Coordinates of C-alpha atoms in Angstrom, one line a residue:
X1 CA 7.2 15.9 13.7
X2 CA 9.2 16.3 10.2
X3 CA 9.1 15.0 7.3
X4 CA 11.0 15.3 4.0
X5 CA 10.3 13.5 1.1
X6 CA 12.1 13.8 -2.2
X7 CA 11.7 12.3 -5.7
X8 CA 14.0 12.3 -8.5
X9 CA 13.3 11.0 -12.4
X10 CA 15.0 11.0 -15.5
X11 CA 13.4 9.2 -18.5
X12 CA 14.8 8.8 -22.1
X13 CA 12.3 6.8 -24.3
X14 CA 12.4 6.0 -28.0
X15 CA 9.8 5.1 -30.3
X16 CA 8.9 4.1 -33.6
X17 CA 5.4 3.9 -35.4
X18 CA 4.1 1.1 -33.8
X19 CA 6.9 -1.1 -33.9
X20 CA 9.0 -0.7 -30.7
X21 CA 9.1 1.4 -27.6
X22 CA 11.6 1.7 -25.1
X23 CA 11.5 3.1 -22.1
X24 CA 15.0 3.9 -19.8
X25 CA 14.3 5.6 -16.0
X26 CA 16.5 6.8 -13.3
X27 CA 14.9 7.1 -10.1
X28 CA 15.8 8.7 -6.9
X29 CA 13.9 8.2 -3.6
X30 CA 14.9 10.6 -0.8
X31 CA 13.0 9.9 2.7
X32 CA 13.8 11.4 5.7
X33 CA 10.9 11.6 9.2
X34 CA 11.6 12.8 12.5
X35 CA 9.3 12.1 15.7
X36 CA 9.8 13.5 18.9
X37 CA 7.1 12.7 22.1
X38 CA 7.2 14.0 25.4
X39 CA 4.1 12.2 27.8
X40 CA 3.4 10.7 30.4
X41 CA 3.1 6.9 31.1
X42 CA 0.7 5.5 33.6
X43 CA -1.5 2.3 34.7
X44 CA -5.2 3.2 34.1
X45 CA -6.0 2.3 37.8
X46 CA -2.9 4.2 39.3
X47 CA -2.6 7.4 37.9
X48 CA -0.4 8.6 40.1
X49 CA 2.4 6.0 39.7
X50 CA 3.6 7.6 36.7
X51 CA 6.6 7.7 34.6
X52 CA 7.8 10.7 32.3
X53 CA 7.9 9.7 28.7
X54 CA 10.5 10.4 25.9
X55 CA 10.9 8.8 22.6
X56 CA 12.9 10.2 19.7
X57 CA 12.7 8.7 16.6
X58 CA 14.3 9.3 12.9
X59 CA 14.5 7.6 9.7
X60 CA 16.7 8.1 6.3
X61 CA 16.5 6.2 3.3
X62 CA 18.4 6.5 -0.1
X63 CA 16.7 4.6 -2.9
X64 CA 17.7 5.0 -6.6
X65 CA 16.9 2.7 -9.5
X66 CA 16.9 2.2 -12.6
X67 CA 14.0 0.6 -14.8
X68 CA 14.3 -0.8 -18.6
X69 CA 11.3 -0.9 -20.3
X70 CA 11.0 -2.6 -24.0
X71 CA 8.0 -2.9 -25.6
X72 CA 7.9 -5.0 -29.7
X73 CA 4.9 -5.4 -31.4
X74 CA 5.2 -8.2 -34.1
X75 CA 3.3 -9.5 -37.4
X76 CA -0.2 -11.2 -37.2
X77 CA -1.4 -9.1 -33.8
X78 CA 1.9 -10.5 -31.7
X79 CA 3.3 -8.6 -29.0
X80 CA 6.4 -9.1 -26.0
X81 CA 7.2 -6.8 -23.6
X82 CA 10.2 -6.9 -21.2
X83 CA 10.7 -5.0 -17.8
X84 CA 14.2 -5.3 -15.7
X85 CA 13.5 -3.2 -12.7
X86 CA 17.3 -2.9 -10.1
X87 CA 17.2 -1.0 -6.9
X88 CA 19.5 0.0 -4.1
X89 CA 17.8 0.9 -0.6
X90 CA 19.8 2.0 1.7
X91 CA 18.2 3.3 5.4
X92 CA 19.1 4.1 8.6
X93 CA 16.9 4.6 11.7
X94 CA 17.5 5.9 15.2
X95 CA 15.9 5.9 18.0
X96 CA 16.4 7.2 22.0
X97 CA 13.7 6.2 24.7
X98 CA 14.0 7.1 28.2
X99 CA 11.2 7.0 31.3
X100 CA 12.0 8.8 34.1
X101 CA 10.5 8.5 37.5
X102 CA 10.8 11.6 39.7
X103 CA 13.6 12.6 37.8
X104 CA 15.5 9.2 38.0
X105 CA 16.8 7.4 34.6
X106 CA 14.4 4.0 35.2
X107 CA 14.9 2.7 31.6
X108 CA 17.2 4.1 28.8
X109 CA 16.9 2.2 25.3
X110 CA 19.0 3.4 22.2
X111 CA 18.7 1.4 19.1
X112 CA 20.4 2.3 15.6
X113 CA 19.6 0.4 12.4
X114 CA 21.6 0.7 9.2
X115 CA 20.4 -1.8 6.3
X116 CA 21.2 -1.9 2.9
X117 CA 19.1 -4.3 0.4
X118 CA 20.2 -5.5 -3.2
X119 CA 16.7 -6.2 -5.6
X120 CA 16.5 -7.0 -9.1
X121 CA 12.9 -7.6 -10.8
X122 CA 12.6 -9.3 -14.3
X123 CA 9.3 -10.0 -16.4
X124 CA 8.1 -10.8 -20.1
X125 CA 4.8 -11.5 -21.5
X126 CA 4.0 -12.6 -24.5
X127 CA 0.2 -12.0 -26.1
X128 CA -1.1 -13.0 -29.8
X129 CA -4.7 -11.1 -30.3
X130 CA -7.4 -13.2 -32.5
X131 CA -10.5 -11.9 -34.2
X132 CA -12.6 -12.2 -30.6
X133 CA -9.4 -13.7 -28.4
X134 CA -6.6 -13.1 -27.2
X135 CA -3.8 -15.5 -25.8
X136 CA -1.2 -14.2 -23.1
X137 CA 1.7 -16.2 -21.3
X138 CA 4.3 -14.3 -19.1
X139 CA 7.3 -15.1 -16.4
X140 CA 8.9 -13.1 -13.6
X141 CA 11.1 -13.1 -11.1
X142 CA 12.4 -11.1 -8.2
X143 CA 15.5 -11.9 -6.6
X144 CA 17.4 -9.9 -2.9
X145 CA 19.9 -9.7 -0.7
X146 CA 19.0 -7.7 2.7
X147 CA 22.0 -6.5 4.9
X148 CA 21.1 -5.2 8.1
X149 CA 22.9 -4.1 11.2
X150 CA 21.5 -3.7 14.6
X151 CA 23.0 -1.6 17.7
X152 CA 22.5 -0.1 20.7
X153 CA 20.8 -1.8 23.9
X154 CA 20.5 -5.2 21.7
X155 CA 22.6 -5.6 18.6
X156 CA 22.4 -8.4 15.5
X157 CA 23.4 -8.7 11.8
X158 CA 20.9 -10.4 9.7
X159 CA 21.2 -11.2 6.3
X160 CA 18.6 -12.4 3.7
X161 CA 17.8 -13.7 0.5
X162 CA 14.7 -14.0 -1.1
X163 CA 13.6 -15.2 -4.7
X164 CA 9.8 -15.6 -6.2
X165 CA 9.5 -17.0 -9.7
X166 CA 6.1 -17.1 -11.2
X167 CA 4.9 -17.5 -14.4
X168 CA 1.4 -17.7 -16.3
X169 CA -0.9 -18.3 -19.2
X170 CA -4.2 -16.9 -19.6
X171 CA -6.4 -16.8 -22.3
X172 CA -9.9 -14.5 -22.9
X173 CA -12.4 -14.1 -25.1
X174 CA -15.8 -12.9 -26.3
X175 CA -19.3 -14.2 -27.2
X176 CA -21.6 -11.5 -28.0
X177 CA -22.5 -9.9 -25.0
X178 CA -20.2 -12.1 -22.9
X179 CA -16.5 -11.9 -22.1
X180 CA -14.8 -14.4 -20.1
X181 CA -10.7 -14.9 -19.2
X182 CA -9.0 -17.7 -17.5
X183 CA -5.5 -18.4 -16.4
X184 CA -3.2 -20.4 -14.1
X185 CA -0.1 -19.3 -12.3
X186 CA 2.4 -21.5 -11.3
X187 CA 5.3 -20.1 -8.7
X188 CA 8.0 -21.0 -6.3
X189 CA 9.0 -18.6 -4.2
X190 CA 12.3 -19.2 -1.9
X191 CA 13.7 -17.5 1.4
X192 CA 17.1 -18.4 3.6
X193 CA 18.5 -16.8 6.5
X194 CA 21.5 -19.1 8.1
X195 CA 19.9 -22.2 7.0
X196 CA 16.5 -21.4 8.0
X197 CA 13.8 -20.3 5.6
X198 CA 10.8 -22.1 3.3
X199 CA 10.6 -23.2 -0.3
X200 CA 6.9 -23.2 -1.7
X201 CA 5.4 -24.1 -4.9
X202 CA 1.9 -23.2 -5.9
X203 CA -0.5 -23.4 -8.8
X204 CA -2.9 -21.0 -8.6
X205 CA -6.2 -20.5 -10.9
X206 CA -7.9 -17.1 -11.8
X207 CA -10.7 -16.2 -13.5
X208 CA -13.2 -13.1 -15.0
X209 CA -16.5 -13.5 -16.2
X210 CA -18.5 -9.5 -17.5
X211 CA -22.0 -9.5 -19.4
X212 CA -23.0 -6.4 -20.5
X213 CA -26.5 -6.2 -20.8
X214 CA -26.0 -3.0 -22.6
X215 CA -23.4 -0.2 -23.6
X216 CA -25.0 1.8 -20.4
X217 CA -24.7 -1.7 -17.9
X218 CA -22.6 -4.6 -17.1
X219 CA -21.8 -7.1 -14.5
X220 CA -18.4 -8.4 -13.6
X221 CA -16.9 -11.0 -11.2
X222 CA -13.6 -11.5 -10.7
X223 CA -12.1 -14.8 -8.5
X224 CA -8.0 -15.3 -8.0
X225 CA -6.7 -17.5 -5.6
X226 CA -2.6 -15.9 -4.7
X227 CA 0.2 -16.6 -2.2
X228 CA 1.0 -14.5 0.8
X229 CA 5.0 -14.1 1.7
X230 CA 6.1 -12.7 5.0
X231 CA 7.5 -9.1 5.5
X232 CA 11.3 -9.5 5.6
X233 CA 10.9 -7.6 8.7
X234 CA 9.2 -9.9 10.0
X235 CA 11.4 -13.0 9.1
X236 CA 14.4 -11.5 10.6
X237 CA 15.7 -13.6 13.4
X238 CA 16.3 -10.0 15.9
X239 CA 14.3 -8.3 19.0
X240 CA 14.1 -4.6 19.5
X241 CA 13.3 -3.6 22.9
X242 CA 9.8 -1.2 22.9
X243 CA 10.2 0.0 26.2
X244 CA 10.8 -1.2 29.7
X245 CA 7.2 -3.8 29.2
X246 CA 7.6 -4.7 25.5
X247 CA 10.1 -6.2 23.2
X248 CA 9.3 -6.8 19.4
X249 CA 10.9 -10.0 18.0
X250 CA 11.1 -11.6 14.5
X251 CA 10.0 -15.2 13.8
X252 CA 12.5 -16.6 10.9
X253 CA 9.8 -19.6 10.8
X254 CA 7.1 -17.7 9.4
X255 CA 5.6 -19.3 6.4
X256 CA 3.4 -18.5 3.2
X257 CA -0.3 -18.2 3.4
X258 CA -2.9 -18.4 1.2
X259 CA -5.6 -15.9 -0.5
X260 CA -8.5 -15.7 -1.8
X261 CA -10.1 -13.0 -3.7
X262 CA -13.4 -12.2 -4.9
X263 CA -15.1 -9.3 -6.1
X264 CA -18.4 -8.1 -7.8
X265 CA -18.7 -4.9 -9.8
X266 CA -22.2 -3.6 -11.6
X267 CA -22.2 -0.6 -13.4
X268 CA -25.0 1.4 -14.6
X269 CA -24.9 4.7 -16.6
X270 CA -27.5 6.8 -18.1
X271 CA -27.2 10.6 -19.2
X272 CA -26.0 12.7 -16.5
X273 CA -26.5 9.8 -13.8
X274 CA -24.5 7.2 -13.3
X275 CA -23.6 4.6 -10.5
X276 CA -21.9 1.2 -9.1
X277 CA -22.0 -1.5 -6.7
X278 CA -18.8 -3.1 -5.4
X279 CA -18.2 -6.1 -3.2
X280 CA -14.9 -7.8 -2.3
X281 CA -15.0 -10.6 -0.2
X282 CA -11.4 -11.7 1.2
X283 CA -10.2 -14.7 2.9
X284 CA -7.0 -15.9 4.3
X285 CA -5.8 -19.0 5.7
X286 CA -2.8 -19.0 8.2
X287 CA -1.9 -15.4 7.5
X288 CA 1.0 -13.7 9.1
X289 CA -0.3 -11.9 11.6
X290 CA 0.7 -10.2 15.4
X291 CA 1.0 -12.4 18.4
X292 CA 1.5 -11.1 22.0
X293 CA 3.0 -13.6 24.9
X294 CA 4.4 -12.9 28.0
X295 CA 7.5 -13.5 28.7
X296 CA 9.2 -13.3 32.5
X297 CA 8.5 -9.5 33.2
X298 CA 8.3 -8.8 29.3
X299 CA 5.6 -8.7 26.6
X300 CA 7.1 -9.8 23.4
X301 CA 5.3 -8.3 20.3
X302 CA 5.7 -10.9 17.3
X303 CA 4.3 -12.4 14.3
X304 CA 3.0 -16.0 13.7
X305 CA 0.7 -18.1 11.1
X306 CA -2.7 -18.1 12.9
X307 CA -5.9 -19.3 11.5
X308 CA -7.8 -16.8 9.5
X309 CA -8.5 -13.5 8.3
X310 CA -11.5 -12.4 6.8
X311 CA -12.7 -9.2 4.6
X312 CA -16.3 -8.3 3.7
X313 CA -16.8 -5.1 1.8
X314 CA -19.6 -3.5 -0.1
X315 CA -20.0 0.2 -1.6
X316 CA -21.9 2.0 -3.2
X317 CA -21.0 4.9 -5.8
X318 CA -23.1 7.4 -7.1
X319 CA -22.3 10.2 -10.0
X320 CA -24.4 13.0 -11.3
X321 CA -22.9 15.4 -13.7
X322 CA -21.5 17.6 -15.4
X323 CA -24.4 19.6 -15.0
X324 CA -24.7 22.4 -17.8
X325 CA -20.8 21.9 -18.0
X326 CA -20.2 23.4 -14.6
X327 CA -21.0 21.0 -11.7
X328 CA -20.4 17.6 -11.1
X329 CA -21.2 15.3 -7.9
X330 CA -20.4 12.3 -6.4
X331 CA -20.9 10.1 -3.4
X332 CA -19.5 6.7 -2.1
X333 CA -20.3 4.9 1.0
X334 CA -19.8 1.3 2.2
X335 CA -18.8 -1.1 4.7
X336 CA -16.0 -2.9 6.6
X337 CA -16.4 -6.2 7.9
X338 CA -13.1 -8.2 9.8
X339 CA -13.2 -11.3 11.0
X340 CA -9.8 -12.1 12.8
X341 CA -8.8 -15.6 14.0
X342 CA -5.4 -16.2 16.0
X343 CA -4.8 -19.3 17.9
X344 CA -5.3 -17.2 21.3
X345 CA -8.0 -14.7 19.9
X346 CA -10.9 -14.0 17.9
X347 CA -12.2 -10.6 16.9
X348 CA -14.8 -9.1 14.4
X349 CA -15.1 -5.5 13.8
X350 CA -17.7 -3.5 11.3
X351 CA -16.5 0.4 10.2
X352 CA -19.0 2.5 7.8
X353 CA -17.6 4.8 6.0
X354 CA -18.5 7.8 3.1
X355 CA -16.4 10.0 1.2
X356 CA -18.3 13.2 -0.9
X357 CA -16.8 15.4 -3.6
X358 CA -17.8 18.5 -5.6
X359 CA -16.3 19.6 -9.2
X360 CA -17.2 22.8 -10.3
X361 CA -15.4 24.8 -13.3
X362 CA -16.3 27.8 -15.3
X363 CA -14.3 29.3 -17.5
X364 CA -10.4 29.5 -16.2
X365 CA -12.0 29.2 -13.1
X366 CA -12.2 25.6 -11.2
X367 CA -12.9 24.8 -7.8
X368 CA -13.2 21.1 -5.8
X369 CA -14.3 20.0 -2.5
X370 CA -14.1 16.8 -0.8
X371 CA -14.9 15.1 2.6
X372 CA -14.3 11.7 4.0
X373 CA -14.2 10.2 7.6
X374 CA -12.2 7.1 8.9
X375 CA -11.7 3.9 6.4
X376 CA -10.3 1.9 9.1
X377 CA -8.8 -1.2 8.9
X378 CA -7.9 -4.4 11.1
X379 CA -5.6 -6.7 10.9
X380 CA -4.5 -9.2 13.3
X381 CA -5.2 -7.7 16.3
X382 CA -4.4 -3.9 15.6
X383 CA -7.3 -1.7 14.5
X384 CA -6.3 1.3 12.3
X385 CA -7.6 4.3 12.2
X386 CA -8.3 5.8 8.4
X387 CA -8.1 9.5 8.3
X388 CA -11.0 12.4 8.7
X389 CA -10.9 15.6 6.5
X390 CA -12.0 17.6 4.2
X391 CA -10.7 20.1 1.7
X392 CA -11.4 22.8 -0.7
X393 CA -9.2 24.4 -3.6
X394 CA -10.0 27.0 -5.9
X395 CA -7.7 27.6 -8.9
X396 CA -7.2 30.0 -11.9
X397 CA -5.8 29.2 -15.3
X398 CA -4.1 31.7 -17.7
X399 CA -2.5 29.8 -20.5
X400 CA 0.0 27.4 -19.3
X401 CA -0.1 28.9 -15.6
X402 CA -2.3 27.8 -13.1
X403 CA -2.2 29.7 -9.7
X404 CA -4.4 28.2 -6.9
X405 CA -5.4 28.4 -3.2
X406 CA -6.0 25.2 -1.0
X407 CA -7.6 25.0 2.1
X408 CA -7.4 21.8 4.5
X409 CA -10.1 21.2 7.5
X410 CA -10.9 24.9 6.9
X411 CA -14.7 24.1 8.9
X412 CA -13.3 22.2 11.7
X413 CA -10.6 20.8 14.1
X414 CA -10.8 17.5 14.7
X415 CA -8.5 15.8 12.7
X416 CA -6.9 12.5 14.2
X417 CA -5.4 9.0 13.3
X418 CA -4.4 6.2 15.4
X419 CA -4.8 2.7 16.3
X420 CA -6.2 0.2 18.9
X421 CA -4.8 -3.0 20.7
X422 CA -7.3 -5.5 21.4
X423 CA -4.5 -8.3 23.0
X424 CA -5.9 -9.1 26.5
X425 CA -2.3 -9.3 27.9
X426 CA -1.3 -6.2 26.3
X427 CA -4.4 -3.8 25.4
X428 CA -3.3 -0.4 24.3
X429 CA -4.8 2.6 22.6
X430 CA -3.4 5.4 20.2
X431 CA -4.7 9.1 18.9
X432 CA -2.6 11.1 17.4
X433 CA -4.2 15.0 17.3
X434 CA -2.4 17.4 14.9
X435 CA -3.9 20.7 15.6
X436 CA -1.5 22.5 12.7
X437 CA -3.5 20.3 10.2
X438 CA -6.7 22.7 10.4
X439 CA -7.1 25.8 8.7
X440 CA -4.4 25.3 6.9
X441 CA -4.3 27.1 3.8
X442 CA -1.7 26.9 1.0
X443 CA -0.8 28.8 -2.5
X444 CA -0.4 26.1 -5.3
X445 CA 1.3 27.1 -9.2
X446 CA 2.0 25.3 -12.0
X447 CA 3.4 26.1 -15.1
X448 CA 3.5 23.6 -18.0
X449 CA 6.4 24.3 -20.6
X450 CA 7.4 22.3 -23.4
X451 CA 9.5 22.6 -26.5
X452 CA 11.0 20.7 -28.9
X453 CA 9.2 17.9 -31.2
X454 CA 5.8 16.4 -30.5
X455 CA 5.1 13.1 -30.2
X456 CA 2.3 10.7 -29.0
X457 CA 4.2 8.3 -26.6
X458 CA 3.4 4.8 -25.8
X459 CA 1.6 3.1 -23.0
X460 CA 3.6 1.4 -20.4
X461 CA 2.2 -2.0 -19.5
X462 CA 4.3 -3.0 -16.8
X463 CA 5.3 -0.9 -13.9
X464 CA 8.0 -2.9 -11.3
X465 CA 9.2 -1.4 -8.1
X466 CA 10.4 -2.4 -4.9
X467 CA 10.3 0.0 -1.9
X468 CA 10.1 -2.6 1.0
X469 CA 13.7 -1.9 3.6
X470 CA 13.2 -5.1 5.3
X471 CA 14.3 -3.9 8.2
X472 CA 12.6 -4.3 12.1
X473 CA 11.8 -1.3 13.3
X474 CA 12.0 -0.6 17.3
X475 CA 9.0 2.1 17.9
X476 CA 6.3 1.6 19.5

């Protein structure tokens, strides 16, 4: 496995007093992943009618941008911003797939995918602050074009345009110990690909209530209902074969689903201690999510609005520190609850998970440690595994240098990711064991220079991107 990733940034920004800001950025985004897999391929029940196994796999995409960032603050407590976000992503992905049974060619797949997308995102707000109030209204819209190019052992050209307007008005305030915002959203959001495609338009209410019962304590709840829109991947109207049993296909009939979020915070500090409860509870209806048929001697992988998805999640967070300056400690644990409808399927799934950290510094010296096991996740009817690790740095500051060393897994080996099938046609299973990943240690420096004037810059408030190829990939 390789992988290359690459950033690029160049930012001119002008300010003055607290009149305007604005904010120019050139962005580059260099990707580039290579996967080779040599195994062996086998029914559970008859290990010895076996295939060998090769899948090669790699990826490039080429994503610059350029963002536009304005920012006027006007008389009597007035404000508009403006953000005009355009990218370019261009990709390309390969892949080569063989099975070979006693050194016969049984199934030989090539695929090559070259897309190229067109995005352009635009959005204003507008806010007017009162003594214990504040009024905000906004609009945006995002608008693309998706060119992609399929070849190989099945080829297509798909091409897509998409467009989501929204805009909003919201309006908050406070009473005492009680602050309180509401708002509404109204949208249309708009897809086509040769004459098929939705149009949808939504109004959609949100709402935040906090009390603070002191400056050490408060409670918030937070409820938003929000609109769904399918993967472009997903809505494109191609198939990718997976291997000589699966095929992946795109559903252009896919539609919009609906969300609805809610989540509890409660805070509590007091001297060195401090801690929080969180607790999200999630619900979708007819979200886009997998579907596996059979097809002749085929099982076709695809995507479909089923029932309902479901997401219960509590955690807890506790803090204690600094102690004496030095130490500083904190804990988090919770749990994951799924409940997955489809229209052939049901499952439910509960993952507990913790993550731990240490902060110690003294001096120029400053040293962290941190250990979490699997967040997983499930989604349809693909369980994810979250990763398992932990790590420990230990750095040293002289001036503007900083000259570290950083250990990961340094105590153990047995770090893996992966994921789970539960489709009763199709049932598969995944682990992916990197044995380089432990006891890996590596040198870190920094050196901060600067020169020039000083100056205090601004806060952005809006920060637009758009990273999503919309392309349909062919690996397993």
């Amino acid at each position: 496995m390789k992988m290359r990733w690459d950033y690029l940034t160049m930012n001119y920004s002008y300010q003055e007093a607290e009149k305007w800001f604005v904010s120019v950025a050139l962005r580059g985004s260099f990707r580039y992943n290579k996967l080779n897999t040599q195994s062996t391929l086998y029914p559970i029940d008859n290990p010895d009618n076996s295939v060998a196994m090769k899948d090669h796999t790699a990826s490039d995409s080429k994503s610059p941008s350029i963002d536009i960032y304005l920012q006027r603050n006007l008389k009597n407590n007035q404000a508009i911003i403006l953000n005009t976000v355009g990218t370019y992503i261009h990709t390309y992905d390969d892949r080569t797939y063989e099975e070979k049974k006693h050194s016969i060619l049984a199934t030989d797949i090539y695929s090559a995918i070259r897309g190229k997308k067109y995005s352009f995102i635009g959005e204003g707000i507008y806010e007017k602050k009162f003594t214990n109030s504040k009024l905000s209204a906004g609009i945006r819209h995002q608008q693309s074009l998706t060119e992609n190019k399929y070849a190989g052992t099945s080829s297509a050209e798909t091409r897509m345009q998409e467009a989501h307007t929204s805009t909003y008005i919201e309006y908050s305030s406070k009473i005492k110990r009680f602050n309180y915002s509401v708002g509404v959203q109204g949208s249309r959001s708009w897809f086509n690909q040769e004459g098929e495609g939705y149009q949808k338009y939504s109004v959609l209410p949100r709402i935040r209530l906090t009390y603070n019962f002191s400056d050490q304590a408060f409670i918030r709840y937070q409820g938003q209902i929000s609109r769904s829109t399918p993967a472009l991947s997903d809505l494109s109207n191609v198939e990718q074969l997976i291997d000589s049993l699966q095929i992946r296909r795109g559903n252009p009939t896919l539609k919009m689903s609906t969300v609805y979020n809610n989540t509890l915070n409660v805070d509590f500090r007091k001297g060195l201690f401090s801690s929080s409860l969180y607790l999200l509870y999630q619900y979708q209806h007819k979200p886009n999510m997998e579907e596996t048929f059979r097809e002749g001697e085929l099982f076709v992988r695809t995507t479909a609005n089923q029932r309902s998805w479901q997401k219960l999640n509590p955690e807890v967070e506790i803090k204690v520190g600094p102690i004496k300056d030095i130490l500083s400690l904190s804990i988090s644990t919770g749990i994951n609850y799924f409940d997955s409808r489809g229209h052939n399927y049901h499952h439910t799934y509960t993952n507990w998970y913790y993550c731990a950290s240490a902060t110690a510094a003294y001096k120029k010296w400053s040293a962290y440690f941190e250990i979490r096991n699997h967040r997983n996740d499930f989604y349809g009817e693909t369980l994810s595994y979250g990763e398992n690790y932990h790590l420990l740095s230990v750095s040293y500051r002289y001036k503007q240098l900083n000259v570290g060393v950083m250990s990961l897994n340094p105590f153990g080996s047995n770090y893996r990711i992966g994921s789970e099938n539960f489709s009763p046609l199709a049932p598969s299973k995944n682990w992916m064991y990197i044995k380089e990943s432990s006891r890996v240690f590596a040198l870190t420096l920094s050196w901060n220079f600067s020169f020039g004037r000083k100056y205090e810059s601004a806060e952005r408030r809006l920060h637009n991107e758009d990273n999503n190829a919309g392309t349909l990939k062919s690996g397993k």
